[in-house]
Amino acid sequence: MVIQNKHLAQVYADVEKRNPGEKEYLQAVLEVLGSLSVVADKRPDLVDAGIFDRIVEPERLIRFRISWVDDKGKVHVNIGYRVQYNSAIGPYKGGIRFHPSVSASVIKFLGFEQTFKNSLTGLPMGGGKGGSDFDPKGKSDNEIMRFCQSFMTELAKHIGPDTDVPAGDIGVGAREIGYMFGQYKRLRNEFTGVLTGKGLTYGGSLARTQATGYGACYFTNEMLASKGESFKDKVVVISGSGNVALYACEKVYELGGKVVAMSDSNGYVYDENGIDFALMKQLKEVERGRVSEYPNRVPTAKYFEGCSNIWSVKCDIALPCATQNELDGDAARTLVKNGVIAVAEGANMPSTLEAVEVFLEAGILFGPAKAANAGGVATSGLEMTQNSMRLSWTFEEVDEKLKAIMKGIYKSASKAAEEYGCKGNLVAGANIAGFLKVAEAMKAQGVSY
Ligand code: NDP
């Protein structure tokens, strides 16, 4: 990808120099700056205010040691991170990821993306992200609890309901949020909405669990409607089988489509009759099992080793909902050759830069992560509102608000794309719309950070 505007090309060169080898972070910055050239050309005031130079540098990156003891009494050490990326439009907000691949680069890329995503939701939330290289797989509940408590013992010094409000992400679901919330409360002796994704008995919001997957489908529905299409009778492939993937699967069925393949990091399962949502949910969410076990219960289903091969399955709609860079240029070409009409990113940055170019050149409908998967953080924003008001909305109320927010995001991204001369390009549209709100706020607040 080439950055046309000279000033932005220099900003990117500086980022490269300051963050050597941070490939995920550099990829995310390059993708955003690539589409902001038209903004820099049109808005010299933002260039003069140093907005582009400042927005690519996190306000703060905290790195810390997490020591914890396993069930056999052995001491382990992991690294924890919290990036407080940008607070121009609200308190830092973004999930926590527990996965061995977590590094400063991964956390910074996620925090950078989060800043624009949160802006797109229209809610007052800044950008943040956090996590650890801790691997929750194979750990007992007690080990998970001790790890979460140790993680929060440090994190609690840096967060608060008006400062920074973390949530879940890969490897962090309701169980982990519960343990972290309990530890925060114990340390601070206060009951506040400091985390979102909480359980329903202690301040969580109905529909938060479903929100990212549902939201990705609502967004896809808007894209499809722009071409007079819908999910009805469409064949859908979804990568992953975690929180986002599962609830995307449920919503696809509700909207009239059929999900024929899902995966985990080892492989994927295919059933031309359609994946049974209730069974997959039981296997993954309740039993914490593997996708490879699914065919033991459904004889028509077949399991294939290797998760990336899922993109060779012929489909009308593809929803990558697992992890970053899981869909490369070759996979994108295969999807296009097989007649895909829409791709929407449930995961963060699941498509490589090359894959995105393939989709845009082929002229298929493409929903980038910061727009398509913003339903999760938007509903986290609604959880914060409910916590502040000390009341709870019904599932239907939250779902209606989520739907309206996803429609709004689609509208702002497509409007910005049109205004800046790239009609139909939602990658550029989402970057521009998300950026402009943060940029105006930063300009109005002067050069502080
Ligand atoms: P989960 O931990 O619930 O599920 C992650 C899924 O992706 C699992 O099926 C996992 O398989 C698979 N996966 C993880 N790493 C890899 C890998 N390297 N290769 C292939 N598959 C992999 O996470 P979520 O569903 O919450 O998150 C999925 C994506 O969505 C992430 O990119 C996250 O940042 C993004 N997202 C999540 C939001 C949320 O509300 N949860 C909000 C917005 C974005 P396995 O079990 O084998 O590891």
Short mmCIF file of C-alpha atoms and ligand atoms in Angstrom, two decimals:
data_model
loop_
_atom_site.label_atom_id
_atom_site.label_comp_id
_atom_site.label_asym_id
_atom_site.label_seq_id
_atom_site.Cartn_x
_atom_site.Cartn_y
_atom_site.Cartn_z
CA MET A 1 0.00 0.00 0.00
CA VAL A 2 1.29 3.46 -0.94
CA ILE A 3 0.56 6.56 1.14
CA GLN A 4 -0.08 9.35 -1.39
CA ASN A 5 0.11 12.39 0.89
CA LYS A 6 3.72 13.44 1.59
CA HIS A 7 3.13 14.47 5.20
CA LEU A 8 1.41 11.17 6.01
CA ALA A 9 4.18 9.21 4.27
CA GLN A 10 6.64 10.96 6.62
CA VAL A 11 4.42 10.23 9.64
CA TYR A 12 4.45 6.54 8.68
CA ALA A 13 8.23 6.53 8.19
CA ASP A 14 8.58 7.94 11.74
CA VAL A 15 6.24 5.28 13.13
CA GLU A 16 8.34 2.58 11.42
CA LYS A 17 11.50 4.01 12.96
CA ARG A 18 10.01 4.22 16.44
CA ASN A 19 8.41 0.74 16.41
CA PRO A 20 10.86 -1.58 14.65
CA GLY A 21 9.61 -5.08 13.96
CA GLU A 22 6.09 -4.40 15.32
CA LYS A 23 4.40 -5.88 12.28
CA GLU A 24 0.77 -5.92 13.41
CA TYR A 25 0.98 -2.35 14.64
CA LEU A 26 2.69 -1.11 11.47
CA GLN A 27 0.11 -2.93 9.32
CA ALA A 28 -2.78 -1.23 11.11
CA VAL A 29 -1.19 2.24 10.92
CA LEU A 30 -0.34 1.79 7.23
CA GLU A 31 -3.90 0.76 6.40
CA VAL A 32 -5.41 3.77 8.17
CA LEU A 33 -2.90 6.38 6.95
CA GLY A 34 -3.26 4.96 3.42
CA SER A 35 -6.89 5.98 3.34
CA LEU A 36 -6.44 9.30 5.18
CA SER A 37 -4.36 10.93 2.40
CA VAL A 38 -7.52 12.48 0.97
CA VAL A 39 -8.30 13.97 4.39
CA ALA A 40 -4.80 15.39 4.83
CA ASP A 41 -5.06 16.98 1.35
CA LYS A 42 -8.39 18.59 2.18
CA ARG A 43 -7.67 19.58 5.79
CA PRO A 44 -4.32 21.37 6.16
CA ASP A 45 -5.55 22.64 9.55
CA LEU A 46 -5.35 19.06 10.90
CA VAL A 47 -1.85 18.68 9.49
CA ASP A 48 -0.80 21.99 11.13
CA ALA A 49 -2.27 20.91 14.48
CA GLY A 50 -0.06 17.80 14.34
CA ILE A 51 -3.10 15.54 14.56
CA PHE A 52 -1.72 12.81 12.29
CA ASP A 53 1.65 12.80 14.07
CA ARG A 54 -0.07 12.52 17.46
CA ILE A 55 -2.82 10.04 16.64
CA VAL A 56 -0.35 7.28 15.69
CA GLU A 57 1.36 7.38 19.09
CA PRO A 58 -0.48 5.94 22.13
CA GLU A 59 -0.93 8.32 25.05
CA ARG A 60 0.43 5.62 27.37
CA LEU A 61 1.60 1.99 27.24
CA ILE A 62 1.80 0.13 30.54
CA ARG A 63 3.72 -3.15 30.71
CA PHE A 64 3.86 -5.21 33.88
CA ARG A 65 4.82 -8.52 35.45
CA ILE A 66 2.12 -10.99 36.45
CA SER A 67 3.26 -13.71 38.83
CA TRP A 68 0.88 -16.51 39.69
CA VAL A 69 0.98 -20.00 41.21
CA ASP A 70 -0.41 -23.10 39.44
CA ASP A 71 -2.28 -25.98 41.12
CA LYS A 72 0.98 -27.84 41.77
CA GLY A 73 2.52 -24.87 43.56
CA LYS A 74 4.82 -23.85 40.68
CA VAL A 75 5.35 -20.11 40.14
CA HIS A 76 4.78 -18.69 36.63
CA VAL A 77 5.49 -15.26 35.18
CA ASN A 78 3.59 -13.62 32.33
CA ILE A 79 3.67 -10.15 30.80
CA GLY A 80 0.64 -7.86 31.07
CA TYR A 81 -0.12 -4.80 28.95
CA ARG A 82 -2.59 -1.95 28.86
CA VAL A 83 -2.41 0.61 26.09
CA GLN A 84 -4.33 3.82 26.81
CA TYR A 85 -4.38 4.89 23.25
CA ASN A 86 -6.52 7.97 22.87
CA SER A 87 -8.82 9.79 25.31
CA ALA A 88 -9.96 12.68 23.10
CA ILE A 89 -13.63 11.69 23.00
CA GLY A 90 -14.08 9.70 26.23
CA PRO A 91 -12.47 7.39 28.78
CA TYR A 92 -10.22 4.69 27.32
CA LYS A 93 -12.29 1.65 26.38
CA GLY A 94 -11.31 -1.69 24.89
CA GLY A 95 -10.98 -5.37 25.66
CA ILE A 96 -8.40 -7.56 27.35
CA ARG A 97 -6.91 -10.50 25.44
CA PHE A 98 -5.26 -13.58 26.97
CA HIS A 99 -3.36 -15.46 24.26
CA PRO A 100 0.28 -16.57 23.85
CA SER A 101 0.59 -14.34 20.73
CA VAL A 102 -0.04 -11.14 22.75
CA SER A 103 2.80 -8.61 22.47
CA ALA A 104 3.18 -4.82 22.61
CA SER A 105 2.68 -4.78 18.82
CA VAL A 106 -0.60 -6.70 18.99
CA ILE A 107 -1.94 -4.58 21.85
CA LYS A 108 -0.98 -1.33 20.12
CA PHE A 109 -2.59 -2.37 16.84
CA LEU A 110 -5.77 -3.27 18.70
CA GLY A 111 -5.76 0.00 20.67
CA PHE A 112 -5.20 2.05 17.52
CA GLU A 113 -8.09 0.33 15.71
CA GLN A 114 -10.26 0.64 18.81
CA THR A 115 -9.87 4.42 18.82
CA PHE A 116 -11.57 4.75 15.41
CA LYS A 117 -14.08 1.97 16.06
CA ASN A 118 -15.29 3.59 19.28
CA SER A 119 -15.59 6.91 17.52
CA LEU A 120 -17.74 5.30 14.80
CA THR A 121 -20.26 4.04 17.36
CA GLY A 122 -21.18 7.65 18.15
CA LEU A 123 -20.74 6.98 21.88
CA PRO A 124 -18.27 8.90 24.08
CA MET A 125 -15.49 6.31 24.35
CA GLY A 126 -11.76 6.71 23.80
CA GLY A 127 -9.51 3.87 22.63
CA GLY A 128 -7.66 1.35 24.78
CA LYS A 129 -6.72 -2.33 24.81
CA GLY A 130 -4.89 -4.74 27.06
CA GLY A 131 -3.91 -8.31 27.62
CA SER A 132 -1.31 -10.87 28.46
CA ASP A 133 0.68 -13.65 26.80
CA PHE A 134 -0.96 -16.04 29.32
CA ASP A 135 -2.53 -19.10 27.66
CA PRO A 136 -5.83 -20.01 29.36
CA LYS A 137 -6.09 -23.33 27.47
CA GLY A 138 -5.83 -26.35 29.74
CA LYS A 139 -5.80 -24.28 32.96
CA SER A 140 -8.12 -25.12 35.85
CA ASP A 141 -10.72 -22.63 37.08
CA ASN A 142 -8.57 -21.95 40.14
CA GLU A 143 -5.51 -21.23 38.03
CA ILE A 144 -7.55 -18.86 35.85
CA MET A 145 -8.84 -17.14 39.00
CA ARG A 146 -5.39 -16.69 40.50
CA PHE A 147 -4.03 -15.37 37.22
CA CYS A 148 -6.91 -12.89 36.81
CA GLN A 149 -6.47 -11.67 40.39
CA SER A 150 -2.76 -11.11 39.89
CA PHE A 151 -3.40 -9.34 36.56
CA MET A 152 -5.99 -7.03 38.15
CA THR A 153 -3.79 -6.28 41.17
CA GLU A 154 -1.60 -4.21 38.86
CA LEU A 155 -4.21 -3.11 36.32
CA ALA A 156 -6.44 -1.64 39.08
CA LYS A 157 -3.87 1.15 39.56
CA HIS A 158 -4.51 2.41 36.06
CA ILE A 159 -8.24 2.04 35.39
CA GLY A 160 -11.55 3.39 36.72
CA PRO A 161 -15.11 4.01 35.52
CA ASP A 162 -14.22 7.52 34.29
CA THR A 163 -10.64 6.72 33.27
CA ASP A 164 -10.41 3.39 31.49
CA VAL A 165 -13.04 0.65 31.23
CA PRO A 166 -11.71 -2.73 29.95
CA ALA A 167 -13.84 -5.60 28.61
CA GLY A 168 -13.30 -9.11 27.18
CA ASP A 169 -11.60 -10.26 23.99
CA ILE A 170 -9.90 -13.51 22.89
CA GLY A 171 -9.49 -15.76 25.93
CA VAL A 172 -11.41 -13.39 28.20
CA GLY A 173 -15.11 -14.13 28.64
CA ALA A 174 -17.66 -13.92 31.46
CA ARG A 175 -15.61 -16.12 33.82
CA GLU A 176 -12.45 -14.02 33.56
CA ILE A 177 -14.35 -10.71 33.75
CA GLY A 178 -16.01 -11.99 36.95
CA TYR A 179 -12.70 -12.82 38.61
CA MET A 180 -11.17 -9.49 37.57
CA PHE A 181 -14.20 -7.51 38.74
CA GLY A 182 -14.13 -9.29 42.11
CA GLN A 183 -10.47 -8.42 42.58
CA TYR A 184 -10.95 -4.77 41.56
CA LYS A 185 -13.82 -4.42 44.02
CA ARG A 186 -11.74 -5.95 46.79
CA LEU A 187 -8.76 -3.66 46.11
CA ARG A 188 -10.76 -0.44 45.75
CA ASN A 189 -13.69 -1.19 48.03
CA GLU A 190 -16.05 0.27 45.46
CA PHE A 191 -18.77 -1.15 43.21
CA THR A 192 -18.53 0.65 39.89
CA GLY A 193 -18.90 -0.15 36.20
CA VAL A 194 -15.14 -0.48 35.81
CA LEU A 195 -15.39 -3.47 33.47
CA THR A 196 -17.99 -4.38 30.86
CA GLY A 197 -19.10 -7.84 29.83
CA LYS A 198 -20.06 -8.41 33.48
CA GLY A 199 -22.47 -11.14 34.56
CA LEU A 200 -26.15 -10.20 34.70
CA THR A 201 -26.29 -10.55 38.49
CA TYR A 202 -23.69 -7.81 39.06
CA GLY A 203 -24.23 -5.06 36.52
CA GLY A 204 -23.87 -6.72 33.12
CA SER A 205 -26.05 -5.81 30.17
CA LEU A 206 -28.44 -8.16 28.44
CA ALA A 207 -27.32 -8.80 24.83
CA ARG A 208 -23.67 -7.90 25.51
CA THR A 209 -22.63 -11.55 24.98
CA GLN A 210 -24.38 -11.65 21.62
CA ALA A 211 -23.56 -8.09 20.55
CA THR A 212 -20.41 -8.43 18.43
CA GLY A 213 -21.70 -11.39 16.40
CA TYR A 214 -25.20 -9.96 16.05
CA GLY A 215 -23.78 -6.53 15.20
CA ALA A 216 -21.55 -7.97 12.45
CA CYS A 217 -24.65 -9.54 10.87
CA TYR A 218 -26.67 -6.32 11.18
CA PHE A 219 -23.83 -4.49 9.45
CA THR A 220 -23.61 -7.15 6.72
CA ASN A 221 -27.35 -6.87 6.27
CA GLU A 222 -27.00 -3.13 5.59
CA MET A 223 -24.29 -3.82 2.99
CA LEU A 224 -26.44 -6.49 1.34
CA ALA A 225 -29.50 -4.23 1.34
CA SER A 226 -27.54 -1.57 -0.57
CA LYS A 227 -27.44 -4.08 -3.45
CA GLY A 228 -31.02 -5.27 -2.99
CA GLU A 229 -29.78 -8.48 -1.31
CA SER A 230 -30.27 -10.12 2.10
CA PHE A 231 -29.11 -13.15 4.12
CA LYS A 232 -32.09 -15.15 2.91
CA ASP A 233 -30.95 -18.54 1.52
CA LYS A 234 -27.30 -17.47 1.50
CA VAL A 235 -24.54 -19.95 2.30
CA VAL A 236 -22.24 -18.55 4.99
CA VAL A 237 -18.79 -19.53 6.25
CA ILE A 238 -17.68 -18.29 9.68
CA SER A 239 -14.15 -18.73 11.00
CA GLY A 240 -13.66 -19.20 14.73
CA SER A 241 -16.10 -20.69 17.20
CA GLY A 242 -15.65 -18.30 20.09
CA ASN A 243 -17.89 -15.53 21.32
CA VAL A 244 -18.09 -13.52 18.09
CA ALA A 245 -18.36 -16.52 15.75
CA LEU A 246 -21.05 -18.28 17.78
CA TYR A 247 -23.46 -15.37 17.93
CA ALA A 248 -22.82 -14.41 14.32
CA CYS A 249 -23.88 -18.00 13.55
CA GLU A 250 -27.08 -17.65 15.57
CA LYS A 251 -28.02 -14.38 13.84
CA VAL A 252 -27.28 -15.73 10.34
CA TYR A 253 -29.93 -18.40 10.91
CA GLU A 254 -32.39 -15.83 12.28
CA LEU A 255 -31.89 -13.75 9.14
CA GLY A 256 -32.54 -16.72 6.85
CA GLY A 257 -29.01 -17.84 5.93
CA LYS A 258 -27.20 -21.14 6.49
CA VAL A 259 -23.77 -21.55 8.13
CA VAL A 260 -21.90 -24.48 6.55
CA ALA A 261 -18.46 -24.19 8.19
CA MET A 262 -16.84 -23.02 11.45
CA SER A 263 -13.34 -23.44 12.87
CA ASP A 264 -10.91 -23.16 15.77
CA SER A 265 -7.15 -22.74 15.66
CA ASN A 266 -6.65 -26.44 14.77
CA GLY A 267 -9.12 -27.00 11.95
CA TYR A 268 -12.62 -26.55 10.61
CA VAL A 269 -15.84 -28.47 10.42
CA TYR A 270 -18.06 -28.56 7.32
CA ASP A 271 -21.66 -29.68 6.97
CA GLU A 272 -23.60 -28.85 3.82
CA ASN A 273 -26.84 -29.25 5.80
CA GLY A 274 -25.78 -26.43 8.08
CA ILE A 275 -23.95 -26.27 11.41
CA ASP A 276 -26.26 -26.86 14.37
CA PHE A 277 -25.92 -23.63 16.40
CA ALA A 278 -27.27 -25.05 19.67
CA LEU A 279 -24.90 -28.00 19.51
CA MET A 280 -21.86 -25.87 18.65
CA LYS A 281 -22.73 -23.48 21.48
CA GLN A 282 -22.98 -26.39 23.93
CA LEU A 283 -19.66 -27.83 22.72
CA LYS A 284 -17.70 -24.56 22.80
CA GLU A 285 -19.33 -22.42 25.46
CA VAL A 286 -20.42 -25.00 28.02
CA GLU A 287 -18.03 -27.94 27.52
CA ARG A 288 -15.08 -25.80 26.31
CA GLY A 289 -14.42 -28.55 23.73
CA ARG A 290 -12.81 -28.53 20.27
CA VAL A 291 -14.43 -28.20 16.85
CA SER A 292 -12.93 -31.61 15.96
CA GLU A 293 -15.42 -33.21 18.39
CA TYR A 294 -18.44 -31.86 16.50
CA PRO A 295 -18.63 -34.68 13.88
CA ASN A 296 -18.85 -37.25 16.72
CA ARG A 297 -22.33 -35.85 17.33
CA VAL A 298 -23.38 -34.97 13.77
CA PRO A 299 -22.54 -37.76 11.30
CA THR A 300 -23.06 -35.58 8.19
CA ALA A 301 -20.34 -33.17 9.36
CA LYS A 302 -16.68 -33.57 8.37
CA TYR A 303 -13.61 -32.25 10.19
CA PHE A 304 -10.54 -30.95 8.32
CA GLU A 305 -7.16 -30.15 9.93
CA GLY A 306 -5.79 -26.64 9.31
CA CYS A 307 -7.98 -23.64 10.08
CA SER A 308 -6.98 -21.46 7.10
CA ASN A 309 -8.41 -23.97 4.60
CA ILE A 310 -11.88 -22.91 5.71
CA TRP A 311 -11.72 -20.18 3.02
CA SER A 312 -11.73 -22.84 0.29
CA VAL A 313 -15.34 -23.67 1.20
CA LYS A 314 -17.67 -22.19 -1.42
CA CYS A 315 -19.98 -19.56 0.07
CA ASP A 316 -21.96 -16.39 -0.64
CA ILE A 317 -20.95 -14.61 2.55
CA ALA A 318 -17.74 -14.98 4.58
CA LEU A 319 -17.44 -13.78 8.17
CA PRO A 320 -13.88 -14.05 9.53
CA CYS A 321 -14.41 -14.06 13.31
CA ALA A 322 -11.24 -15.69 14.74
CA THR A 323 -8.10 -13.55 14.82
CA GLN A 324 -5.78 -11.14 13.01
CA ASN A 325 -4.32 -12.02 9.59
CA GLU A 326 -6.23 -15.30 9.33
CA LEU A 327 -7.33 -14.54 5.73
CA ASP A 328 -4.51 -13.81 3.25
CA GLY A 329 -4.36 -12.81 -0.42
CA ASP A 330 -4.65 -16.40 -1.69
CA ALA A 331 -7.63 -17.10 0.53
CA ALA A 332 -9.27 -13.88 -0.69
CA ARG A 333 -8.71 -14.85 -4.34
CA THR A 334 -10.24 -18.28 -3.66
CA LEU A 335 -13.30 -16.72 -2.04
CA VAL A 336 -13.76 -14.33 -4.97
CA LYS A 337 -13.28 -17.14 -7.51
CA ASN A 338 -15.93 -19.16 -5.67
CA GLY A 339 -18.42 -16.31 -6.02
CA VAL A 340 -18.47 -14.67 -2.58
CA ILE A 341 -20.62 -11.52 -2.63
CA ALA A 342 -19.90 -10.13 0.85
CA VAL A 343 -17.17 -10.35 3.49
CA ALA A 344 -17.55 -8.72 6.90
CA GLU A 345 -14.85 -8.81 9.56
CA GLY A 346 -16.10 -10.00 12.95
CA ALA A 347 -12.52 -10.35 14.20
CA ASN A 348 -10.01 -7.48 14.38
CA MET A 349 -7.86 -7.15 11.21
CA PRO A 350 -8.50 -10.76 10.09
CA SER A 351 -7.73 -9.89 6.46
CA THR A 352 -4.18 -9.06 5.41
CA LEU A 353 -3.60 -5.84 3.46
CA GLU A 354 -3.31 -7.93 0.29
CA ALA A 355 -6.62 -9.68 0.99
CA VAL A 356 -8.38 -6.34 1.48
CA GLU A 357 -7.01 -5.13 -1.86
CA VAL A 358 -8.28 -8.30 -3.56
CA PHE A 359 -11.79 -7.75 -2.16
CA LEU A 360 -11.87 -4.06 -3.09
CA GLU A 361 -10.59 -4.70 -6.61
CA ALA A 362 -13.15 -7.47 -7.11
CA GLY A 363 -15.85 -4.97 -6.11
CA ILE A 364 -17.50 -7.29 -3.59
CA LEU A 365 -19.16 -5.87 -0.47
CA PHE A 366 -16.45 -5.59 2.19
CA GLY A 367 -17.12 -4.55 5.81
CA PRO A 368 -13.90 -3.70 7.68
CA ALA A 369 -13.54 -4.72 11.33
CA LYS A 370 -13.69 -1.28 12.89
CA ALA A 371 -17.17 -0.86 11.42
CA ALA A 372 -18.50 -4.42 11.22
CA ASN A 373 -17.50 -5.61 14.70
CA ALA A 374 -18.20 -2.36 16.58
CA GLY A 375 -21.41 -3.83 18.02
CA GLY A 376 -19.52 -5.35 20.96
CA VAL A 377 -17.97 -2.15 22.20
CA ALA A 378 -21.15 -0.22 21.40
CA THR A 379 -23.09 -2.51 23.71
CA SER A 380 -20.33 -2.18 26.29
CA GLY A 381 -21.02 1.56 26.02
CA LEU A 382 -24.69 0.80 26.68
CA GLU A 383 -23.64 -1.29 29.71
CA MET A 384 -21.72 1.73 31.03
CA THR A 385 -24.82 3.89 30.57
CA GLN A 386 -27.01 1.40 32.44
CA ASN A 387 -24.44 1.18 35.26
CA SER A 388 -24.35 4.98 35.59
CA MET A 389 -28.14 5.17 35.63
CA ARG A 390 -28.34 2.22 38.04
CA LEU A 391 -30.93 0.43 35.93
CA SER A 392 -31.14 -2.37 33.36
CA TRP A 393 -32.73 -2.34 29.94
CA THR A 394 -34.48 -5.43 28.49
CA PHE A 395 -32.79 -7.63 25.89
CA GLU A 396 -35.08 -6.17 23.22
CA GLU A 397 -34.27 -2.58 24.20
CA VAL A 398 -30.53 -3.20 23.99
CA ASP A 399 -30.85 -5.15 20.74
CA GLU A 400 -32.88 -2.33 19.16
CA LYS A 401 -30.23 0.21 20.18
CA LEU A 402 -27.51 -2.08 18.80
CA LYS A 403 -29.33 -2.38 15.48
CA ALA A 404 -29.69 1.40 15.24
CA ILE A 405 -26.00 1.91 16.06
CA MET A 406 -24.89 -0.60 13.37
CA LYS A 407 -27.13 1.14 10.83
CA GLY A 408 -25.63 4.46 11.87
CA ILE A 409 -22.09 3.13 11.44
CA TYR A 410 -22.90 1.84 7.96
CA LYS A 411 -24.39 5.22 7.06
CA SER A 412 -21.45 7.29 8.33
CA ALA A 413 -18.88 5.02 6.65
CA SER A 414 -20.64 5.04 3.28
CA LYS A 415 -21.35 8.79 3.47
CA ALA A 416 -17.69 9.58 4.28
CA ALA A 417 -16.54 7.33 1.43
CA GLU A 418 -18.78 9.21 -0.98
CA GLU A 419 -17.78 12.66 0.31
CA TYR A 420 -14.08 11.87 -0.03
CA GLY A 421 -14.33 10.45 -3.57
CA CYS A 422 -14.21 6.72 -2.88
CA LYS A 423 -17.88 5.72 -3.04
CA GLY A 424 -18.55 2.14 -1.93
CA ASN A 425 -15.15 1.74 -0.25
CA LEU A 426 -16.15 1.14 3.37
CA VAL A 427 -12.52 0.64 4.46
CA ALA A 428 -11.74 4.24 3.55
CA GLY A 429 -15.14 5.45 4.71
CA ALA A 430 -14.83 3.89 8.17
CA ASN A 431 -11.27 5.16 8.61
CA ILE A 432 -12.24 8.69 7.58
CA ALA A 433 -15.45 8.92 9.61
CA GLY A 434 -13.83 7.39 12.71
CA PHE A 435 -10.77 9.62 12.38
CA LEU A 436 -12.56 12.93 11.84
CA LYS A 437 -14.45 12.93 15.14
CA VAL A 438 -11.33 12.12 17.15
CA ALA A 439 -9.28 14.62 15.16
CA GLU A 440 -11.75 17.50 15.75
CA ALA A 441 -11.79 16.72 19.48
CA MET A 442 -7.98 16.62 19.66
CA LYS A 443 -7.73 19.92 17.78
CA ALA A 444 -10.28 21.58 20.09
CA GLN A 445 -8.39 20.38 23.19
CA GLY A 446 -5.05 21.83 22.06
CA VAL A 447 -1.63 20.23 22.21
CA SER A 448 -1.70 18.49 25.58
CA TYR A 449 -0.89 14.85 25.00
P1 NDP B 1 -12.79 -16.14 21.71
O1 NDP B 1 -11.59 -16.38 22.55
O2 NDP B 1 -14.13 -16.32 22.29
O3 NDP B 1 -12.70 -17.00 20.37
C1 NDP B 1 -11.62 -16.90 19.50
C2 NDP B 1 -11.82 -17.91 18.40
O4 NDP B 1 -10.82 -17.72 17.40
C3 NDP B 1 -11.66 -19.36 18.87
O5 NDP B 1 -12.44 -20.18 18.08
C4 NDP B 1 -10.17 -19.61 18.62
O6 NDP B 1 -9.83 -20.96 18.48
C5 NDP B 1 -9.97 -18.87 17.33
N1 NDP B 1 -8.56 -18.47 17.20
C6 NDP B 1 -7.82 -17.77 18.09
N2 NDP B 1 -6.56 -17.62 17.65
C7 NDP B 1 -6.52 -18.23 16.46
C8 NDP B 1 -5.51 -18.43 15.50
N3 NDP B 1 -4.26 -17.97 15.70
N4 NDP B 1 -5.86 -19.08 14.37
C9 NDP B 1 -7.12 -19.53 14.16
N5 NDP B 1 -8.11 -19.38 15.05
C10 NDP B 1 -7.82 -18.75 16.17
O7 NDP B 1 -12.60 -14.62 21.16
P2 NDP B 1 -13.69 -13.65 20.55
O8 NDP B 1 -14.69 -14.42 19.79
O9 NDP B 1 -14.13 -12.73 21.62
O10 NDP B 1 -12.80 -12.78 19.56
C11 NDP B 1 -12.58 -13.15 18.20
C12 NDP B 1 -12.11 -11.93 17.42
O11 NDP B 1 -13.11 -10.90 17.49
C13 NDP B 1 -10.83 -11.27 17.90
O12 NDP B 1 -10.13 -10.72 16.81
C14 NDP B 1 -11.34 -10.13 18.79
O13 NDP B 1 -10.39 -9.10 18.92
C15 NDP B 1 -12.53 -9.70 17.97
N6 NDP B 1 -13.54 -8.92 18.70
C16 NDP B 1 -14.16 -9.45 19.81
C17 NDP B 1 -15.12 -8.72 20.45
C18 NDP B 1 -15.92 -9.29 21.58
O14 NDP B 1 -16.89 -8.65 21.99
N7 NDP B 1 -15.61 -10.47 22.09
C19 NDP B 1 -15.45 -7.34 20.04
C20 NDP B 1 -14.82 -6.92 18.81
C21 NDP B 1 -13.87 -7.70 18.21
P3 NDP B 1 -9.06 -21.73 19.68
O15 NDP B 1 -10.13 -22.07 20.66
O16 NDP B 1 -8.46 -22.93 19.02
O17 NDP B 1 -8.04 -20.79 20.21
#
